[in-house]
């Protein structure tokens, strides 16, 4: 019988997995892992960008028609990651579906971390382990190169530098499924109390296979703070201290990465710094993780909570009932010894107590009666209600918190957004944190967001049909256990002197309070080669506390490509807020800034620069991803379009769905600590939207035009740059791949089609015939 090799395609494409499937293979099944050919006719590699027949030896490349649908497809991937402090076991369960009435056979080729060791390979239900072979990185690279030469597609080389696991051949029943189970083990690296885990996956955006990733991490003594920069995920802690996170469904591309920082002891926060080095004459970037100690190591401060509740006429119906229930949950959820007050307002302002009172049976009963008596009526006097809340005398040694709810625009008293914000900021001598909740769409979103930002707090917007009670209680639970308040980042030389000018553009500029269980991320830029002492100091129950970590710029690496992109995302959010603030005099009778205002032009120019450089787009700049826009020889038109977008939306739209979506996008950007590779955002109709035509790959951004992906760094040169053409399989291609691997930039090879990019001062065009 003639042997025919096919593949389990959708296999690898999405993560760093390569799979091949084999037809009818008495011969192949009998071959050893060492003697089996790398490719035979009709092989499809699942992480490829296009389906191409492999070329027989000696046959020159020429265009080939795409293959028909694979006989075996990858239906799903489950990753179960179990880590005991530093010892990690990764188990991958691959579900393969045979789409034919004939028995098929498959094999798996799986890139894994270079230092990993093989655990097991088995087929569910087959009983017992099957042979598999683990190849070191040099041998793996040889196989990658051979596959790429045969297929004339470089994508697999993004895994150059990894090891490779190759399975034995296994059957897939007619019209049935087989579940291949592969596990490998590794001891995770640790530096400065930070442990790193990575699951290799492709950076290509052409992903379709559903993933389920489940991680369980046993922290050992002292506790860990987990941080996942690669994928959005929630972290849950079990009763035994095991920490869990899960990612399911349409998982965005790129390796799944998790950092675990050992929490501080003796009442101090733990710090860790990772960095991306300077390049092209620009500053480097740093990312700092700050993890406060558990409350068992550092007792929490008591809270003083003031609820400021809108009961104007527009709160009639279910909203006022939800507000009553939320307020009662907050009051009853206070810890022993914590204090509270209730302030209700419409056109007038009424306080339950002259000053916050300690929670006890009497004050709880009084609060219940007051909440039951709230009736919706009248207008909305936001200014006076907030003034009443912040005018209360602050209690020493407590964290003063205001939970401010409104469902409307200011209609009584001071109504100009800029005046309200500035007046509250001046009067807030007690440093009360103003957590604002906008209920519905008829709220001034920039006002509520800036009131929160100015006071180390956050804003929340409750959309129609969402539950007010759920949103309020959810945020309040996150405010449990303030461990370090009013933290400040100082950067010094090792001799203790201030390192002025060595760091800059730190976001957030005002650090938030640290609560038990937090893992806060600070991003910024640095310059110079000498070591720096990063010092975080703040106030705790026991008084002033500080933690110091020495950052060595020599440890910066291009492999930390997520750091500049996260920084740029936050920076764009901050600059967008500044543009929004230019419209804050709405209602004052003063003319709003025009698109020609030099302040607006400067801010928009910087946003466009960052958007193109890092591939970070927003609702205002998504037009940059249209075909060839970044390389338009008329850059002035790009700036005019962006200015119009910011004028019409950011400056002029202050309320309604079109304002809520902007504030939601801005808040997400300013707090960004996780990659948003598809540039998703809420549009004016509050629908989730993505910006196509751009891909973030490694530390580069590429824009697509007519089937060619072009490095955004070339956007500064609208004239066609001089290009060095490289064809796959040539000695020049091999040299270029070696150079990309050495620079940690081989991920550019994951892009489909022709690629134009700058590398080490030269512009290359990778030709795929």
XYZ file of C-alpha atoms in Angstrom:
769
model
C 0.000 0.000 0.000
C 1.319 3.419 -0.897
C 1.872 5.653 2.147
C 0.319 9.087 2.044
C 1.104 11.695 4.655
C -1.506 14.276 5.550
C -1.810 16.514 8.543
C -4.126 17.256 11.441
C -4.002 20.780 10.403
C -5.698 23.364 12.475
C -3.242 21.879 14.855
C -0.413 24.073 15.451
C -1.283 27.237 13.789
C -2.672 28.827 16.851
C -0.065 28.352 19.408
C 3.147 26.929 18.540
C 2.021 23.481 17.806
C 2.904 21.596 14.701
C 0.852 18.593 13.774
C 1.050 16.182 10.889
C -1.411 13.475 10.029
C -0.692 10.385 8.019
C -2.953 8.410 5.673
C -3.138 4.691 5.641
C 0.318 3.990 7.010
C 1.241 0.481 7.686
C 4.686 1.567 6.511
C 4.885 4.750 8.570
C 3.513 3.111 11.683
C 6.225 0.517 11.452
C 8.981 3.092 11.095
C 10.930 4.310 14.098
C 10.735 7.901 15.263
C 14.329 8.377 14.103
C 13.816 6.991 10.595
C 10.429 8.477 9.779
C 10.599 11.231 7.109
C 9.912 14.784 8.190
C 7.436 15.342 5.370
C 5.800 13.292 2.674
C 3.331 14.240 -0.048
C 0.218 16.199 0.994
C 1.448 17.320 4.401
C -0.372 20.251 5.974
C 1.113 22.034 8.957
C -1.658 23.507 11.090
C -0.017 26.767 12.088
C 0.712 27.687 8.533
C -0.874 30.767 6.966
C -1.845 28.981 3.807
C -2.173 25.406 2.634
C 0.739 24.496 0.338
C 1.816 21.127 -0.987
C 5.336 20.292 0.159
C 7.785 20.253 -2.723
C 9.442 16.957 -3.674
C 13.233 17.082 -3.557
C 14.711 18.810 -6.578
C 11.479 20.519 -7.656
C 11.664 24.294 -7.920
C 8.968 26.342 -6.115
C 5.985 27.515 -8.140
C 2.469 28.635 -7.225
C 0.311 25.750 -6.005
C -3.468 25.548 -5.537
C -4.638 25.268 -1.928
C -5.303 21.797 -0.603
C -8.766 20.486 0.062
C -9.990 20.350 3.632
C -7.822 18.129 5.794
C -9.050 14.604 6.463
C -8.310 15.091 10.154
C -8.918 18.386 11.873
C -7.985 19.684 15.280
C -11.265 20.302 17.133
C -9.826 21.789 20.310
C -6.877 22.123 22.668
C -7.004 21.824 26.446
C -3.996 22.897 28.482
C -3.840 21.863 32.144
C -0.935 23.584 33.894
C -0.043 22.480 37.415
C 2.732 24.306 39.248
C 4.037 23.539 42.730
C 6.083 26.643 43.597
C 8.623 26.275 40.726
C 8.023 22.747 39.418
C 5.622 22.926 36.454
C 3.818 20.135 34.605
C 2.022 21.112 31.399
C -0.489 18.641 29.970
C -1.994 19.242 26.531
C -5.065 17.336 25.389
C -5.534 17.574 21.623
C -8.892 16.496 20.210
C -8.530 15.309 16.585
C -11.570 14.570 14.443
C -11.464 12.228 11.443
C -13.760 13.656 8.760
C -13.663 10.567 6.519
C -15.163 7.048 6.693
C -11.661 5.555 6.591
C -9.162 4.951 9.355
C -6.532 7.685 9.446
C -3.253 7.977 11.290
C -1.638 11.047 12.813
C 1.458 12.257 14.513
C 2.159 15.362 16.602
C 5.110 17.719 16.371
C 5.061 20.112 19.291
C 7.455 22.995 20.066
C 8.066 23.124 23.832
C 10.439 25.065 26.126
C 14.053 24.116 25.400
C 14.783 23.000 28.985
C 11.621 20.888 29.409
C 11.667 17.122 29.900
C 9.177 14.689 28.420
C 6.461 13.450 30.736
C 4.041 11.173 28.900
C 2.375 10.683 25.514
C -0.775 8.594 25.310
C -4.053 8.263 23.444
C -7.112 8.427 25.654
C -8.663 4.980 26.013
C -5.784 3.147 24.307
C -4.217 2.039 27.599
C -0.570 2.662 28.363
C 2.047 5.116 27.164
C 3.198 5.435 23.563
C 6.675 6.329 22.296
C 7.608 9.963 21.735
C 10.889 11.727 21.197
C 12.121 15.009 22.656
C 14.597 16.866 20.461
C 16.982 19.581 21.696
C 16.811 23.025 20.161
C 19.557 22.436 17.545
C 17.910 19.313 16.178
C 14.511 20.980 16.392
C 15.852 23.916 14.363
C 17.119 21.498 11.693
C 13.643 19.997 11.362
C 12.000 23.437 11.305
C 14.373 24.489 8.514
C 13.656 21.357 6.467
C 9.887 21.797 6.778
C 10.122 25.468 5.817
C 12.262 24.689 2.743
C 9.773 22.085 1.603
C 6.666 24.193 2.200
C 8.093 27.576 1.204
C 6.530 29.145 4.283
C 8.650 30.478 7.164
C 5.994 30.526 9.893
C 7.254 27.566 11.885
C 10.590 29.327 12.396
C 8.999 31.635 14.960
C 9.653 28.677 17.277
C 13.369 28.527 16.497
C 15.125 28.270 19.836
C 12.565 25.895 21.371
C 12.777 22.145 21.745
C 10.540 19.812 19.746
C 8.453 16.850 20.829
C 7.551 14.360 18.099
C 5.035 11.628 18.800
C 4.683 8.163 17.378
C 1.953 7.527 14.802
C -1.512 6.865 16.256
C -4.893 5.976 14.700
C -7.966 8.205 14.399
C -11.134 6.081 13.915
C -13.443 6.550 10.882
C -15.745 9.555 11.401
C -14.538 9.589 15.003
C -12.223 11.376 17.379
C -8.935 10.695 19.123
C -7.609 12.577 22.120
C -3.837 12.790 22.257
C -2.463 13.587 25.731
C 1.038 15.017 25.966
C 2.766 16.275 29.098
C 6.136 17.816 29.809
C 7.839 19.107 32.942
C 10.199 21.963 33.742
C 11.736 23.845 36.647
C 10.723 27.469 36.186
C 13.352 30.227 36.266
C 13.355 32.714 39.150
C 14.948 36.151 39.485
C 14.394 38.807 42.179
C 11.603 36.722 43.718
C 9.751 36.522 40.384
C 8.992 33.105 38.835
C 8.146 32.946 35.109
C 5.987 30.449 33.199
C 5.373 30.431 29.424
C 3.298 28.129 27.204
C 4.566 28.482 23.596
C 1.858 29.570 21.139
C 2.016 31.253 17.757
C 1.835 35.046 17.489
C -0.027 34.764 14.194
C -3.520 36.268 14.307
C -4.936 33.571 12.012
C -6.242 31.530 14.956
C -9.451 29.528 14.888
C -8.976 26.462 17.070
C -10.704 26.881 20.467
C -8.461 26.738 23.509
C -9.098 25.973 27.147
C -6.238 26.897 29.457
C -6.481 26.091 33.151
C -3.620 26.956 35.496
C -3.321 25.946 39.162
C -0.354 27.265 41.147
C 0.495 26.146 44.689
C 2.492 29.028 46.151
C 4.417 27.427 48.990
C 5.317 29.418 52.108
C 4.852 33.195 52.040
C 2.302 33.403 49.239
C 2.504 34.539 45.618
C 0.964 37.325 43.562
C 0.139 36.189 40.006
C 0.211 38.450 36.976
C -0.651 37.429 33.400
C 0.471 40.059 30.851
C -0.467 38.004 27.791
C -4.174 37.200 28.176
C -7.161 38.598 30.093
C -7.985 36.267 32.969
C -9.398 36.319 36.484
C -7.434 34.935 39.419
C -9.152 32.920 42.160
C -7.615 31.609 45.365
C -8.802 28.293 46.782
C -9.190 27.548 50.496
C -5.820 25.744 50.552
C -4.051 28.746 48.983
C -3.868 27.302 45.467
C -4.276 30.074 42.890
C -6.241 29.436 39.694
C -6.685 31.224 36.399
C -8.490 30.122 33.246
C -8.695 31.284 29.621
C -11.297 29.751 27.313
C -12.727 30.163 23.830
C -11.271 32.384 21.128
C -7.965 32.943 22.908
C -5.884 35.753 21.429
C -2.556 34.718 19.876
C 0.814 34.676 21.560
C 2.466 32.667 24.302
C 0.483 32.304 27.523
C 2.717 33.963 30.140
C 2.352 34.193 33.902
C 4.631 35.880 36.432
C 4.492 34.881 40.106
C 5.962 37.335 42.593
C 6.751 36.177 46.109
C 4.807 38.442 48.452
C 6.610 40.653 50.925
C 7.012 39.811 54.579
C 7.324 41.860 57.738
C 4.736 44.335 56.457
C 6.572 45.406 53.280
C 5.509 45.189 49.649
C 7.358 42.953 47.193
C 8.809 44.521 44.043
C 10.030 43.135 40.753
C 11.213 44.955 37.631
C 11.548 43.669 34.074
C 12.622 45.832 31.162
C 12.882 46.281 27.422
C 16.176 47.871 26.262
C 16.659 51.183 24.443
C 16.774 50.999 20.644
C 17.116 53.426 17.730
C 18.260 56.144 20.121
C 15.082 55.971 22.205
C 14.712 55.313 25.945
C 14.072 51.842 27.327
C 10.901 50.708 29.071
C 10.358 49.128 32.467
C 7.492 47.248 34.092
C 7.315 47.043 37.869
C 5.072 44.619 39.742
C 4.147 45.730 43.270
C 2.580 43.139 45.557
C 1.624 44.145 49.118
C 1.928 41.583 51.913
C -1.039 39.519 53.012
C -3.036 40.918 55.936
C -1.581 38.159 58.115
C 1.799 39.865 57.628
C 0.532 43.458 57.651
C -2.818 44.340 59.276
C -5.154 46.409 57.134
C -6.132 49.990 57.859
C -9.718 50.653 58.901
C -11.968 52.320 56.318
C -14.213 55.326 56.694
C -16.939 55.032 54.043
C -19.364 57.732 52.936
C -22.096 56.745 50.480
C -23.427 59.666 48.409
C -26.714 58.583 46.815
C -28.693 60.294 44.059
C -32.468 60.192 44.634
C -33.482 62.692 41.959
C -36.651 62.070 39.937
C -34.829 60.111 37.237
C -33.938 57.411 39.818
C -37.561 56.238 39.924
C -38.299 52.580 39.344
C -35.830 49.740 39.787
C -32.752 51.982 40.058
C -33.601 53.408 43.481
C -34.358 49.908 44.800
C -30.962 48.647 43.596
C -29.201 51.639 45.143
C -30.884 50.997 48.508
C -29.842 47.339 48.400
C -26.261 48.182 47.377
C -25.872 50.769 50.140
C -27.182 48.359 52.755
C -24.773 45.634 51.601
C -21.839 48.030 51.844
C -22.770 49.237 55.333
C -23.437 45.759 56.674
C -20.218 44.477 55.063
C -17.961 46.873 56.972
C -15.469 45.308 59.359
C -15.729 45.809 63.111
C -14.441 49.233 64.081
C -14.992 50.762 60.614
C -17.220 53.820 60.204
C -19.739 55.145 57.677
C -22.125 57.914 56.754
C -24.977 58.248 54.248
C -25.535 61.424 52.201
C -28.546 61.583 49.902
C -29.210 64.346 47.397
C -31.499 65.692 44.726
C -31.571 69.493 44.465
C -30.849 69.486 48.210
C -28.359 67.535 50.311
C -29.124 65.535 53.480
C -26.585 63.708 55.687
C -27.539 60.872 58.039
C -24.885 61.863 60.617
C -22.835 65.009 61.196
C -19.719 62.884 60.704
C -19.056 59.188 60.008
C -20.066 56.872 62.862
C -18.711 53.494 63.898
C -20.735 50.589 62.526
C -22.805 48.974 65.314
C -26.338 47.720 65.811
C -27.713 51.217 66.440
C -26.107 52.903 63.415
C -27.085 49.995 61.151
C -30.723 50.289 62.252
C -30.648 54.042 61.615
C -29.154 53.481 58.144
C -31.815 50.913 57.230
C -34.583 53.344 58.132
C -32.967 56.178 56.153
C -32.520 54.034 53.058
C -36.101 52.777 53.229
C -37.283 56.380 53.302
C -35.477 57.467 50.112
C -37.962 58.647 47.485
C -37.016 59.809 43.963
C -37.838 63.453 43.223
C -36.302 66.730 42.086
C -33.066 67.695 40.302
C -29.392 66.718 40.589
C -27.011 68.824 42.696
C -23.737 66.947 42.200
C -21.444 69.763 43.350
C -23.027 70.375 46.754
C -23.429 66.668 47.501
C -19.726 66.037 46.941
C -18.742 69.164 48.853
C -20.742 67.900 51.817
C -18.995 64.510 51.666
C -15.432 65.851 51.527
C -16.080 68.561 54.130
C -16.494 65.939 56.863
C -13.608 65.843 59.321
C -11.288 62.953 58.445
C -10.470 60.387 61.117
C -6.741 59.874 61.602
C -5.366 56.427 60.734
C -8.235 55.460 58.427
C -8.654 55.251 54.674
C -11.422 57.724 53.742
C -13.598 56.409 50.893
C -16.543 58.030 49.096
C -18.898 55.908 46.985
C -20.672 58.446 44.776
C -23.695 57.402 42.667
C -25.597 59.449 40.121
C -27.787 58.749 37.108
C -27.917 62.249 35.667
C -26.151 65.405 34.588
C -25.691 68.247 37.086
C -28.849 70.369 36.836
C -28.857 72.338 40.103
C -26.168 74.553 41.628
C -22.781 74.509 39.882
C -23.240 72.700 36.554
C -20.018 73.423 34.628
C -17.886 70.270 34.512
C -14.523 72.031 34.843
C -15.669 74.129 37.810
C -17.089 71.117 39.680
C -13.951 69.073 39.208
C -11.526 71.804 40.192
C -13.637 72.875 43.183
C -13.781 69.354 44.582
C -10.043 68.811 44.046
C -9.228 72.022 45.962
C -11.557 71.223 48.851
C -10.563 67.563 49.281
C -8.030 68.207 52.036
C -8.912 64.911 53.710
C -7.722 63.032 50.578
C -10.979 61.131 50.275
C -11.006 58.550 47.478
C -14.035 59.302 45.300
C -15.201 56.106 43.611
C -17.865 57.255 41.149
C -20.718 55.243 39.658
C -22.554 56.536 36.598
C -25.929 54.794 36.328
C -27.377 54.736 32.812
C -26.263 56.813 29.835
C -27.380 60.332 30.807
C -24.277 61.105 32.886
C -21.258 63.351 32.349
C -18.679 60.608 31.938
C -15.500 62.751 31.849
C -16.559 64.508 35.067
C -17.147 61.240 36.948
C -13.943 59.691 35.637
C -11.764 62.680 36.512
C -13.245 63.006 40.013
C -12.066 59.440 40.577
C -8.687 59.823 38.865
C -7.825 62.933 40.871
C -8.350 61.093 44.166
C -6.647 57.678 43.669
C -9.971 56.021 42.854
C -11.766 54.548 39.833
C -15.009 55.150 37.980
C -17.661 52.563 37.061
C -20.457 52.929 34.532
C -23.617 50.871 34.943
C -25.262 50.354 31.563
C -29.032 50.088 31.083
C -30.283 46.654 32.225
C -27.131 46.118 34.306
C -27.512 45.703 38.065
C -26.430 48.711 40.135
C -26.203 46.644 43.299
C -23.891 44.088 41.680
C -21.509 46.743 40.327
C -21.280 48.662 43.607
C -20.805 45.616 45.816
C -18.279 44.084 43.418
C -16.056 47.164 43.559
C -16.426 47.558 47.313
C -15.278 43.991 47.900
C -12.077 44.794 46.039
C -11.453 47.595 48.542
C -11.178 45.165 51.446
C -7.947 45.243 53.396
C -6.024 48.438 52.499
C -2.447 47.502 53.424
C -0.347 50.385 52.039
C -1.932 53.752 51.250
C -0.634 56.807 49.380
C 2.265 54.887 47.813
C 4.959 56.870 45.984
C 7.710 55.652 43.633
C 11.160 57.179 44.186
C 14.080 56.421 41.877
C 17.576 56.899 43.287
C 21.185 56.122 42.549
C 22.734 53.354 44.677
C 24.392 56.035 46.828
C 20.928 57.322 47.824
C 20.937 60.490 45.695
C 17.917 61.272 43.550
C 18.261 59.928 40.000
C 16.723 62.928 38.280
C 16.106 62.373 34.586
C 16.787 58.615 34.662
C 13.086 57.697 34.464
C 10.025 59.419 33.054
C 6.475 59.100 31.683
C 5.503 56.766 34.517
C 1.901 55.540 34.317
C 0.015 55.779 36.519
C 1.523 59.055 37.647
C -0.358 58.845 40.977
C -0.066 55.322 42.366
C -3.252 53.695 43.705
C -3.569 52.402 47.258
C -2.505 48.784 47.716
C -5.088 46.303 48.977
C -4.613 42.749 50.199
C -4.313 40.357 47.263
C -3.287 43.114 44.815
C -0.594 42.854 42.170
C -0.224 46.371 40.779
C 1.655 47.111 37.553
C 3.620 50.337 37.009
C 5.057 51.187 33.590
C 7.568 53.822 32.597
C 10.663 54.710 30.590
C 14.305 54.765 31.637
C 17.611 55.949 30.248
C 21.231 55.232 31.053
C 23.179 52.079 31.845
C 23.872 52.420 35.561
C 21.861 50.599 38.237
C 18.864 52.310 39.821
C 17.244 51.825 43.210
C 13.456 51.669 42.808
C 11.855 52.613 46.130
C 8.121 52.339 46.878
C 7.114 53.980 50.129
C 3.738 54.545 51.713
C 1.717 54.467 54.934
C 0.450 51.410 56.801
C -1.075 50.648 60.189
C 2.382 50.746 61.733
C 3.418 54.022 60.103
C 5.705 54.700 57.132
C 6.922 51.651 55.177
C 9.177 51.323 52.161
C 10.578 48.619 49.882
C 13.660 48.916 47.679
C 14.789 46.958 44.629
C 17.923 47.581 42.559
C 17.166 47.556 38.830
C 20.056 46.661 36.524
C 19.382 47.928 32.959
C 21.730 45.235 31.652
C 18.971 42.669 32.353
C 16.626 44.299 29.815
C 15.769 42.096 26.830
C 13.860 42.379 23.565
C 12.002 39.223 24.644
C 9.975 41.554 26.918
C 8.254 43.026 23.863
C 4.943 43.387 25.707
C 6.341 46.145 27.944
C 6.608 49.016 25.394
C 3.200 48.093 23.971
C 1.493 48.138 27.365
C 3.210 51.431 28.174
C 2.044 52.932 24.859
C -1.531 51.784 25.523
C -1.559 53.538 28.887
C 0.146 56.621 27.500
C -2.440 56.932 24.721
C -5.183 56.684 27.367
C -3.606 59.522 29.361
C -3.221 61.721 26.257
C -6.816 60.988 25.246
C -7.977 62.144 28.686
C -6.071 65.386 28.159
C -7.981 65.909 24.918
C -11.262 65.108 26.655
C -10.411 67.701 29.289
C -10.174 70.391 26.600
C -13.952 70.058 26.301
C -14.595 70.350 30.035
C -15.857 73.966 29.818
C -18.999 72.802 28.064
C -21.920 74.752 29.491
C -19.734 77.659 30.673
C -20.506 79.841 27.673
C -16.855 79.723 26.590
C -15.907 78.542 23.106
C -14.430 75.046 23.009
C -10.970 74.559 21.446
C -10.909 74.159 17.660
C -8.966 71.437 15.810
C -6.322 74.077 15.122
C -5.714 74.667 18.829
C -1.968 73.998 19.362
C -2.726 72.011 22.525
C -4.997 69.639 20.595
C -2.567 69.309 17.683
C 0.347 68.434 19.982
C -1.647 65.756 21.789
C -3.029 64.232 18.579
C 0.409 64.178 16.923
C 1.822 62.219 19.868
C -1.107 59.777 19.835
C -0.641 59.093 16.107
C 3.097 58.542 16.603
C 2.539 56.024 19.410
C -0.315 54.306 17.544
C 1.796 53.699 14.449
C 4.962 52.752 16.308
C 3.315 50.202 18.601
C 0.262 49.131 16.573
C -2.075 50.319 19.348
C -5.289 51.685 17.835
C -8.438 53.128 19.385
C -11.839 54.276 18.198
C -10.218 57.573 17.144
C -7.317 56.023 15.199
C -8.789 52.753 13.867
C -8.862 54.379 10.424
C -5.061 53.992 10.380
C -5.553 50.271 9.712
C -7.322 50.858 6.409
C -5.413 49.650 3.379
C -2.058 51.414 3.284
C -3.103 54.402 5.441
C 0.067 54.543 7.591
C 2.164 54.840 4.424
C 0.049 57.507 2.760
C 2.415 60.066 1.174
C 0.059 62.748 2.543
C 0.623 62.498 6.311
C -1.186 65.800 6.834
C -4.451 64.094 5.797
C -3.938 61.453 8.490
C -3.529 64.173 11.111
C -6.590 66.061 9.873
C -8.729 62.918 10.102
C -7.502 62.172 13.622
C -8.085 65.773 14.728
C -11.659 65.635 13.419
C -12.291 62.396 15.285
C -10.982 63.761 18.560
C -12.838 67.050 18.127
C -16.198 65.446 17.326
C -15.962 62.680 19.879
C -13.401 63.241 22.630
C -13.966 66.962 23.159
C -17.610 67.463 22.261
C -19.410 64.293 23.427
C -19.847 64.421 27.218
C -22.892 62.209 27.860
C -24.945 59.456 26.241
C -23.825 56.089 24.858
C -21.146 57.824 22.815
C -19.610 59.219 25.993
C -19.923 56.058 28.076
C -18.072 54.039 25.467
C -15.252 56.599 25.329
C -14.779 56.610 29.081
C -14.873 52.832 29.220
C -12.192 52.613 26.511
C -10.068 55.286 28.180
C -10.310 53.663 31.610
C -9.273 50.307 30.139
C -6.335 51.875 28.303
C -5.002 53.749 31.350
C -5.141 50.601 33.468
C -3.846 48.288 30.745
C -1.641 45.508 32.067
C -2.684 42.788 29.592
C -2.054 42.636 25.846
C -4.938 43.660 23.570
C -3.579 42.229 20.334
C -6.720 42.715 18.252
C -7.177 46.343 19.399
C -10.703 45.673 20.638
C -12.801 48.580 21.938
C -16.410 49.599 22.487
C -17.906 51.623 19.642
C -20.486 54.410 19.962
C -23.275 51.837 20.139
C -21.483 49.981 22.975
C -20.649 47.046 20.709
C -17.270 45.335 20.964
C -15.250 46.153 17.844
C -11.760 45.286 16.637
C -9.356 47.147 14.357
C -8.245 44.836 11.550
C -5.344 45.331 9.184
C -2.730 45.599 11.920
C -0.794 42.910 13.782
C 1.404 43.234 16.852
C 4.272 40.777 16.464
C 7.133 40.695 18.949
C 8.297 44.273 19.414
C 7.056 45.359 15.987
C 3.752 46.457 14.506
C 2.774 45.595 10.940
C 0.090 47.131 8.726
C -1.391 45.228 5.786
C -1.726 46.581 2.256
C -2.515 44.501 -0.830
C -1.446 41.275 0.851
C 1.870 42.635 2.126
C 2.599 43.278 5.799
C 4.855 46.299 6.327
C 6.785 47.278 9.449
C 5.237 50.433 10.929
C 8.729 51.846 11.499
C 8.821 52.486 7.757
C 5.802 54.793 7.977
C 8.165 57.713 8.627
C 9.523 57.181 5.106
C 6.525 57.395 2.756
C 8.869 57.072 -0.237
C 9.444 53.405 -1.014
C 12.538 52.408 0.955
C 15.412 50.482 -0.576
C 14.660 46.817 0.048
C 16.824 43.723 0.221
C 14.753 40.882 -1.247
C 15.118 37.526 0.533
C 13.675 34.269 -0.712
C 12.962 31.293 1.504
C 15.449 28.448 1.314
C 18.413 30.544 0.208
C 21.630 30.986 2.228
C 20.704 34.650 2.738
C 17.409 33.548 4.264
C 19.206 31.200 6.678
C 21.526 34.022 7.764
C 18.591 36.378 8.292
C 16.764 33.797 10.414
C 19.893 33.294 12.544
C 20.096 37.051 13.093
C 16.392 37.317 13.973
C 16.672 34.463 16.471
C 19.721 36.056 18.119
C 17.747 39.308 18.461
C 14.559 37.569 19.743
C 12.640 38.867 16.713
C 11.871 35.651 14.806
C 8.147 36.141 15.510
C 7.968 38.380 12.411
C 8.125 35.146 10.403
C 4.657 34.184 11.680
C 2.983 36.761 9.426
C 1.217 35.406 6.337
C 2.186 36.528 2.836
C 4.975 38.907 1.889
C 6.656 40.821 4.699
C 8.604 44.101 4.649
C 10.507 44.947 7.815
C 13.525 46.723 9.205
C 16.152 44.697 11.020
C 19.463 46.015 12.296
C 19.343 49.058 10.030
C 18.396 47.288 6.796
C 14.994 46.969 5.138
C 14.076 43.463 4.026
C 11.309 42.092 1.863
C 10.606 38.425 2.489
C 9.290 36.900 -0.704
C 6.966 33.892 -0.521
C 6.468 32.506 -4.049
